[in-house]
């Protein structure tokens, strides 16, 4: 994918925003998952996937040919139980351990409004020497005291998440998606991601819009508009949930979730 200089600048801007070393930008949010997961996982990978993961994640894992095991929604304990059983079964069937184990979750689940129990999944990842993929499509720019997503919300170290994915269509009102992580990961994806190498580069107008949105959220425009909008979204989310609960509706998700 041929890109403009401002796209590379945006990639570093996004990496800095989420607290990672580097990032790549892709022209389509759905494709950021479905076309990058086959480069991250393969037939020698054991994947633990939340039962309510988005269709783009489901498709990406299907295309990867990885061994996929589904665990109960947002249940880190069940994830670890399934992981250990599947790991033992994999060895028994193949005579060797999988080359890697990948846990795939979302920051905020788009239909249920559930905020992922990130600290618990990080613990599971570390105990089992697995990798962690977090889809921040609905949480980036909308959750956490600085609007930096579920990692910011829980106060976790972003370096504890191996693959941070997000879309640029919601909080940034534009198009495309990104993946952030270590320089090693992003360097690998620059050479092996189908969507990054063969997709069309984002237009400069969209890149400029996203970049300016990031500047506003971070207060780099010299105003407090970004911070005020993040705080207002949290207040409005809590208020709206409270009002419709009083009307007798059954509400999914957590109080702080804007979904």
mmCIF file of C-alpha atoms in Angstrom:
data_model
loop_
_atom_site.group_PDB
_atom_site.id
_atom_site.type_symbol
_atom_site.label_atom_id
_atom_site.label_comp_id
_atom_site.label_asym_id
_atom_site.label_seq_id
_atom_site.Cartn_x
_atom_site.Cartn_y
_atom_site.Cartn_z
ATOM 1 C CA UNK A 1 0.000 0.000 0.000
ATOM 2 C CA UNK A 2 1.585 3.228 -1.148
ATOM 3 C CA UNK A 3 1.055 5.917 1.461
ATOM 4 C CA UNK A 4 1.603 9.616 1.992
ATOM 5 C CA UNK A 5 4.043 11.010 4.532
ATOM 6 C CA UNK A 6 1.133 12.225 6.667
ATOM 7 C CA UNK A 7 -0.112 8.631 6.999
ATOM 8 C CA UNK A 8 3.192 7.555 8.544
ATOM 9 C CA UNK A 9 2.974 10.569 10.840
ATOM 10 C CA UNK A 10 -0.564 9.528 11.827
ATOM 11 C CA UNK A 11 0.644 6.004 12.585
ATOM 12 C CA UNK A 12 3.195 7.350 15.046
ATOM 13 C CA UNK A 13 0.589 9.727 16.464
ATOM 14 C CA UNK A 14 -1.746 6.780 17.113
ATOM 15 C CA UNK A 15 1.063 4.711 18.635
ATOM 16 C CA UNK A 16 1.885 7.532 21.039
ATOM 17 C CA UNK A 17 -1.801 8.002 21.876
ATOM 18 C CA UNK A 18 -2.320 4.380 22.939
ATOM 19 C CA UNK A 19 1.124 4.002 24.517
ATOM 20 C CA UNK A 20 2.721 1.597 22.035
ATOM 21 C CA UNK A 21 5.963 1.667 20.069
ATOM 22 C CA UNK A 22 4.465 1.725 16.589
ATOM 23 C CA UNK A 23 1.244 1.338 14.591
ATOM 24 C CA UNK A 24 -0.129 0.721 11.110
ATOM 25 C CA UNK A 25 -3.254 2.249 9.593
ATOM 26 C CA UNK A 26 -5.574 0.283 7.296
ATOM 27 C CA UNK A 27 -8.294 1.694 4.997
ATOM 28 C CA UNK A 28 -11.165 -0.358 6.478
ATOM 29 C CA UNK A 29 -12.055 -1.139 10.094
ATOM 30 C CA UNK A 30 -13.578 -4.564 9.352
ATOM 31 C CA UNK A 31 -10.580 -5.472 7.223
ATOM 32 C CA UNK A 32 -8.172 -4.383 9.947
ATOM 33 C CA UNK A 33 -9.321 -7.426 11.910
ATOM 34 C CA UNK A 34 -10.267 -9.878 9.181
ATOM 35 C CA UNK A 35 -7.151 -9.303 7.072
ATOM 36 C CA UNK A 36 -4.524 -8.901 9.822
ATOM 37 C CA UNK A 37 -5.462 -11.845 12.030
ATOM 38 C CA UNK A 38 -4.405 -14.329 9.296
ATOM 39 C CA UNK A 39 -0.942 -12.734 9.459
ATOM 40 C CA UNK A 40 -0.839 -12.950 13.262
ATOM 41 C CA UNK A 41 -2.250 -16.469 13.713
ATOM 42 C CA UNK A 42 -1.897 -19.629 11.620
ATOM 43 C CA UNK A 43 -2.534 -23.372 11.777
ATOM 44 C CA UNK A 44 0.086 -23.696 14.536
ATOM 45 C CA UNK A 45 -1.721 -21.194 16.789
ATOM 46 C CA UNK A 46 -4.190 -21.926 19.575
ATOM 47 C CA UNK A 47 -6.722 -19.095 19.897
ATOM 48 C CA UNK A 48 -9.076 -18.406 22.816
ATOM 49 C CA UNK A 49 -11.916 -16.221 21.539
ATOM 50 C CA UNK A 50 -14.774 -14.606 23.472
ATOM 51 C CA UNK A 51 -18.141 -16.074 22.467
ATOM 52 C CA UNK A 52 -19.485 -12.599 21.601
ATOM 53 C CA UNK A 53 -16.551 -11.324 19.557
ATOM 54 C CA UNK A 54 -17.356 -9.207 16.489
ATOM 55 C CA UNK A 55 -17.883 -10.800 13.069
ATOM 56 C CA UNK A 56 -14.644 -9.258 11.781
ATOM 57 C CA UNK A 57 -12.684 -11.121 14.466
ATOM 58 C CA UNK A 58 -14.579 -14.344 13.802
ATOM 59 C CA UNK A 59 -13.866 -14.102 10.067
ATOM 60 C CA UNK A 60 -10.207 -13.227 10.599
ATOM 61 C CA UNK A 61 -9.698 -16.231 12.863
ATOM 62 C CA UNK A 62 -11.490 -18.486 10.385
ATOM 63 C CA UNK A 63 -9.206 -17.313 7.585
ATOM 64 C CA UNK A 64 -6.127 -17.880 9.768
ATOM 65 C CA UNK A 65 -6.781 -21.650 10.032
ATOM 66 C CA UNK A 66 -5.879 -21.467 13.723
ATOM 67 C CA UNK A 67 -7.348 -23.841 16.294
ATOM 68 C CA UNK A 68 -10.068 -21.656 17.843
ATOM 69 C CA UNK A 69 -11.630 -22.374 21.233
ATOM 70 C CA UNK A 70 -14.581 -20.277 22.435
ATOM 71 C CA UNK A 71 -14.891 -19.189 26.078
ATOM 72 C CA UNK A 72 -17.778 -17.680 28.049
ATOM 73 C CA UNK A 73 -18.381 -13.982 27.526
ATOM 74 C CA UNK A 74 -15.945 -11.758 29.439
ATOM 75 C CA UNK A 75 -15.056 -14.650 31.755
ATOM 76 C CA UNK A 76 -11.298 -14.792 32.299
ATOM 77 C CA UNK A 77 -11.598 -17.799 34.603
ATOM 78 C CA UNK A 78 -13.392 -19.813 31.928
ATOM 79 C CA UNK A 79 -10.875 -18.584 29.360
ATOM 80 C CA UNK A 80 -7.991 -19.976 31.408
ATOM 81 C CA UNK A 81 -9.812 -23.259 32.011
ATOM 82 C CA UNK A 82 -10.487 -23.669 28.288
ATOM 83 C CA UNK A 83 -6.923 -22.622 27.436
ATOM 84 C CA UNK A 84 -5.287 -25.251 29.624
ATOM 85 C CA UNK A 85 -7.590 -28.022 28.456
ATOM 86 C CA UNK A 86 -7.159 -27.081 24.801
ATOM 87 C CA UNK A 87 -3.383 -26.811 25.202
ATOM 88 C CA UNK A 88 -3.179 -30.348 26.606
ATOM 89 C CA UNK A 89 -5.518 -31.657 23.907
ATOM 90 C CA UNK A 90 -3.439 -29.963 21.193
ATOM 91 C CA UNK A 91 -0.277 -31.704 22.421
ATOM 92 C CA UNK A 92 -2.055 -35.055 22.631
ATOM 93 C CA UNK A 93 -3.396 -34.714 19.080
ATOM 94 C CA UNK A 94 -0.352 -33.181 17.378
ATOM 95 C CA UNK A 95 2.537 -34.527 19.430
ATOM 96 C CA UNK A 96 3.789 -30.998 20.060
ATOM 97 C CA UNK A 97 2.686 -27.752 21.680
ATOM 98 C CA UNK A 98 1.187 -24.923 19.603
ATOM 99 C CA UNK A 99 3.755 -22.341 18.539
ATOM 100 C CA UNK A 100 1.740 -19.628 20.260
ATOM 101 C CA UNK A 101 -1.454 -19.055 22.203
ATOM 102 C CA UNK A 102 -3.551 -15.959 21.458
ATOM 103 C CA UNK A 103 -6.407 -14.580 23.564
ATOM 104 C CA UNK A 104 -8.822 -12.355 21.603
ATOM 105 C CA UNK A 105 -11.247 -9.960 23.323
ATOM 106 C CA UNK A 106 -12.957 -6.610 22.685
ATOM 107 C CA UNK A 107 -12.603 -3.441 24.759
ATOM 108 C CA UNK A 108 -16.350 -2.742 24.675
ATOM 109 C CA UNK A 109 -18.633 -5.294 23.062
ATOM 110 C CA UNK A 110 -20.663 -3.582 20.366
ATOM 111 C CA UNK A 111 -24.018 -5.264 21.019
ATOM 112 C CA UNK A 112 -23.940 -5.813 24.797
ATOM 113 C CA UNK A 113 -21.985 -2.780 25.996
ATOM 114 C CA UNK A 114 -19.805 -4.985 28.208
ATOM 115 C CA UNK A 115 -16.439 -3.527 29.221
ATOM 116 C CA UNK A 116 -13.838 -6.285 29.120
ATOM 117 C CA UNK A 117 -12.277 -7.397 32.411
ATOM 118 C CA UNK A 118 -8.857 -6.447 31.090
ATOM 119 C CA UNK A 119 -6.789 -6.854 34.303
ATOM 120 C CA UNK A 120 -7.980 -10.454 34.649
ATOM 121 C CA UNK A 121 -7.205 -11.314 31.034
ATOM 122 C CA UNK A 122 -3.731 -9.816 31.408
ATOM 123 C CA UNK A 123 -3.170 -12.105 34.405
ATOM 124 C CA UNK A 124 -4.335 -15.137 32.404
ATOM 125 C CA UNK A 125 -2.066 -14.136 29.544
ATOM 126 C CA UNK A 126 0.976 -13.827 31.790
ATOM 127 C CA UNK A 127 0.353 -17.043 33.727
ATOM 128 C CA UNK A 128 0.039 -19.043 30.519
ATOM 129 C CA UNK A 129 2.663 -17.243 28.398
ATOM 130 C CA UNK A 130 0.028 -16.285 25.857
ATOM 131 C CA UNK A 131 -0.453 -13.228 23.643
ATOM 132 C CA UNK A 132 -3.367 -10.827 24.075
ATOM 133 C CA UNK A 133 -5.310 -9.136 21.248
ATOM 134 C CA UNK A 134 -7.729 -6.354 22.260
ATOM 135 C CA UNK A 135 -10.191 -4.821 19.790
ATOM 136 C CA UNK A 136 -10.796 -1.216 20.914
ATOM 137 C CA UNK A 137 -13.233 -0.336 18.112
ATOM 138 C CA UNK A 138 -15.927 0.955 20.478
ATOM 139 C CA UNK A 139 -13.730 2.065 23.377
ATOM 140 C CA UNK A 140 -10.938 4.125 21.829
ATOM 141 C CA UNK A 141 -11.656 7.835 22.107
ATOM 142 C CA UNK A 142 -14.727 7.097 24.233
ATOM 143 C CA UNK A 143 -13.573 5.362 27.414
ATOM 144 C CA UNK A 144 -11.088 6.162 30.154
ATOM 145 C CA UNK A 145 -10.189 9.463 31.837
ATOM 146 C CA UNK A 146 -8.121 10.519 28.805
ATOM 147 C CA UNK A 147 -10.274 8.794 26.201
ATOM 148 C CA UNK A 148 -7.543 6.293 25.411
ATOM 149 C CA UNK A 149 -9.749 3.238 25.622
ATOM 150 C CA UNK A 150 -10.173 0.260 27.905
ATOM 151 C CA UNK A 151 -6.465 0.226 28.786
ATOM 152 C CA UNK A 152 -6.811 3.798 30.044
ATOM 153 C CA UNK A 153 -10.087 2.934 31.811
ATOM 154 C CA UNK A 154 -8.491 0.165 33.882
ATOM 155 C CA UNK A 155 -5.151 1.948 34.305
ATOM 156 C CA UNK A 156 -3.262 -0.975 32.762
ATOM 157 C CA UNK A 157 0.139 -0.861 31.089
ATOM 158 C CA UNK A 158 -0.455 -0.840 27.302
ATOM 159 C CA UNK A 159 2.721 -2.882 26.841
ATOM 160 C CA UNK A 160 0.899 -5.780 28.547
ATOM 161 C CA UNK A 161 -1.358 -6.032 25.484
ATOM 162 C CA UNK A 162 0.465 -7.507 22.520
ATOM 163 C CA UNK A 163 -1.952 -6.348 19.804
ATOM 164 C CA UNK A 164 -4.113 -3.231 20.224
ATOM 165 C CA UNK A 165 -6.627 -2.770 17.436
ATOM 166 C CA UNK A 166 -9.028 0.120 16.954
ATOM 167 C CA UNK A 167 -11.247 1.685 14.313
ATOM 168 C CA UNK A 168 -11.223 5.277 13.123
ATOM 169 C CA UNK A 169 -14.896 5.365 12.160
ATOM 170 C CA UNK A 170 -16.518 6.072 15.517
ATOM 171 C CA UNK A 171 -14.810 8.471 17.929
ATOM 172 C CA UNK A 172 -12.770 9.914 15.063
ATOM 173 C CA UNK A 173 -15.730 10.139 12.631
ATOM 174 C CA UNK A 174 -13.592 9.058 9.703
ATOM 175 C CA UNK A 175 -12.705 5.707 8.110
ATOM 176 C CA UNK A 176 -10.253 2.859 8.530
ATOM 177 C CA UNK A 177 -8.611 1.157 11.455
ATOM 178 C CA UNK A 178 -5.239 0.666 13.105
ATOM 179 C CA UNK A 179 -3.151 -1.923 14.883
ATOM 180 C CA UNK A 180 -0.624 -0.812 17.494
ATOM 181 C CA UNK A 181 2.049 -2.794 19.290
ATOM 182 C CA UNK A 182 5.770 -3.390 19.449
ATOM 183 C CA UNK A 183 8.080 -2.328 16.628
ATOM 184 C CA UNK A 184 8.707 -6.016 15.927
ATOM 185 C CA UNK A 185 4.984 -6.724 15.482
ATOM 186 C CA UNK A 186 4.293 -3.675 13.328
ATOM 187 C CA UNK A 187 7.391 -4.271 11.212
ATOM 188 C CA UNK A 188 6.178 -7.815 10.616
ATOM 189 C CA UNK A 189 2.688 -6.617 9.632
ATOM 190 C CA UNK A 190 4.071 -4.011 7.239
ATOM 191 C CA UNK A 191 5.569 -6.907 5.290
ATOM 192 C CA UNK A 192 2.937 -9.608 5.821
ATOM 193 C CA UNK A 193 -0.470 -7.933 6.195
ATOM 194 C CA UNK A 194 -2.577 -8.414 3.054
ATOM 195 C CA UNK A 195 -4.715 -5.336 3.683
ATOM 196 C CA UNK A 196 -1.695 -3.135 4.427
ATOM 197 C CA UNK A 197 0.294 -4.271 1.405
ATOM 198 C CA UNK A 198 -2.462 -4.658 -1.181
ATOM 199 C CA UNK A 199 -5.168 -2.289 0.035
ATOM 200 C CA UNK A 200 -5.608 1.301 -1.080
ATOM 201 C CA UNK A 201 -3.998 3.957 1.084
ATOM 202 C CA UNK A 202 -6.296 6.261 3.045
ATOM 203 C CA UNK A 203 -6.982 9.622 1.443
ATOM 204 C CA UNK A 204 -5.033 12.589 2.859
ATOM 205 C CA UNK A 205 -8.317 14.285 3.811
ATOM 206 C CA UNK A 206 -9.313 11.395 6.086
ATOM 207 C CA UNK A 207 -5.823 11.176 7.558
ATOM 208 C CA UNK A 208 -5.901 14.893 8.336
ATOM 209 C CA UNK A 209 -9.309 14.594 9.976
ATOM 210 C CA UNK A 210 -8.162 11.738 12.236
ATOM 211 C CA UNK A 211 -4.963 13.550 13.134
ATOM 212 C CA UNK A 212 -6.857 16.686 14.129
ATOM 213 C CA UNK A 213 -9.343 14.630 16.180
ATOM 214 C CA UNK A 214 -6.414 13.121 18.091
ATOM 215 C CA UNK A 215 -4.960 16.578 18.705
ATOM 216 C CA UNK A 216 -8.298 17.769 20.100
ATOM 217 C CA UNK A 217 -8.700 14.719 22.364
ATOM 218 C CA UNK A 218 -5.155 15.224 23.689
ATOM 219 C CA UNK A 219 -5.632 18.977 24.139
ATOM 220 C CA UNK A 220 -2.855 19.730 21.666
ATOM 221 C CA UNK A 221 -5.121 22.244 19.928
ATOM 222 C CA UNK A 222 -4.801 24.532 22.950
ATOM 223 C CA UNK A 223 -8.357 23.900 24.175
ATOM 224 C CA UNK A 224 -10.096 21.607 26.664
ATOM 225 C CA UNK A 225 -12.805 20.619 24.166
ATOM 226 C CA UNK A 226 -11.580 17.036 23.869
ATOM 227 C CA UNK A 227 -11.466 16.426 27.606
ATOM 228 C CA UNK A 228 -14.853 18.074 28.085
ATOM 229 C CA UNK A 229 -16.424 15.824 25.441
ATOM 230 C CA UNK A 230 -14.997 12.677 27.072
ATOM 231 C CA UNK A 231 -16.347 13.710 30.480
ATOM 232 C CA UNK A 232 -19.718 14.680 28.982
ATOM 233 C CA UNK A 233 -20.003 11.311 27.230
ATOM 234 C CA UNK A 234 -19.451 9.518 30.547
ATOM 235 C CA UNK A 235 -22.059 11.666 32.322
ATOM 236 C CA UNK A 236 -24.560 11.226 29.500
ATOM 237 C CA UNK A 237 -24.022 7.449 29.387
ATOM 238 C CA UNK A 238 -24.663 7.106 33.117
ATOM 239 C CA UNK A 239 -27.654 9.456 33.002
ATOM 240 C CA UNK A 240 -29.258 7.727 30.015
ATOM 241 C CA UNK A 241 -28.843 4.274 31.576
ATOM 242 C CA UNK A 242 -30.360 5.499 34.841
ATOM 243 C CA UNK A 243 -33.357 7.047 33.076
ATOM 244 C CA UNK A 244 -34.248 4.031 30.952
ATOM 245 C CA UNK A 245 -33.739 1.676 33.905
ATOM 246 C CA UNK A 246 -36.299 3.761 35.805
ATOM 247 C CA UNK A 247 -38.678 3.178 32.905
ATOM 248 C CA UNK A 248 -38.348 -0.560 33.461
ATOM 249 C CA UNK A 249 -36.058 -1.504 30.596
ATOM 250 C CA UNK A 250 -33.463 -4.258 30.945
ATOM 251 C CA UNK A 251 -30.046 -2.730 30.310
ATOM 252 C CA UNK A 252 -26.941 -4.611 29.213
ATOM 253 C CA UNK A 253 -23.342 -3.594 29.860
ATOM 254 C CA UNK A 254 -21.707 -1.532 32.569
ATOM 255 C CA UNK A 255 -22.688 1.902 33.815
ATOM 256 C CA UNK A 256 -19.645 3.601 32.267
ATOM 257 C CA UNK A 257 -20.100 2.060 28.830
ATOM 258 C CA UNK A 258 -21.315 4.421 26.080
ATOM 259 C CA UNK A 259 -22.704 1.396 24.188
#
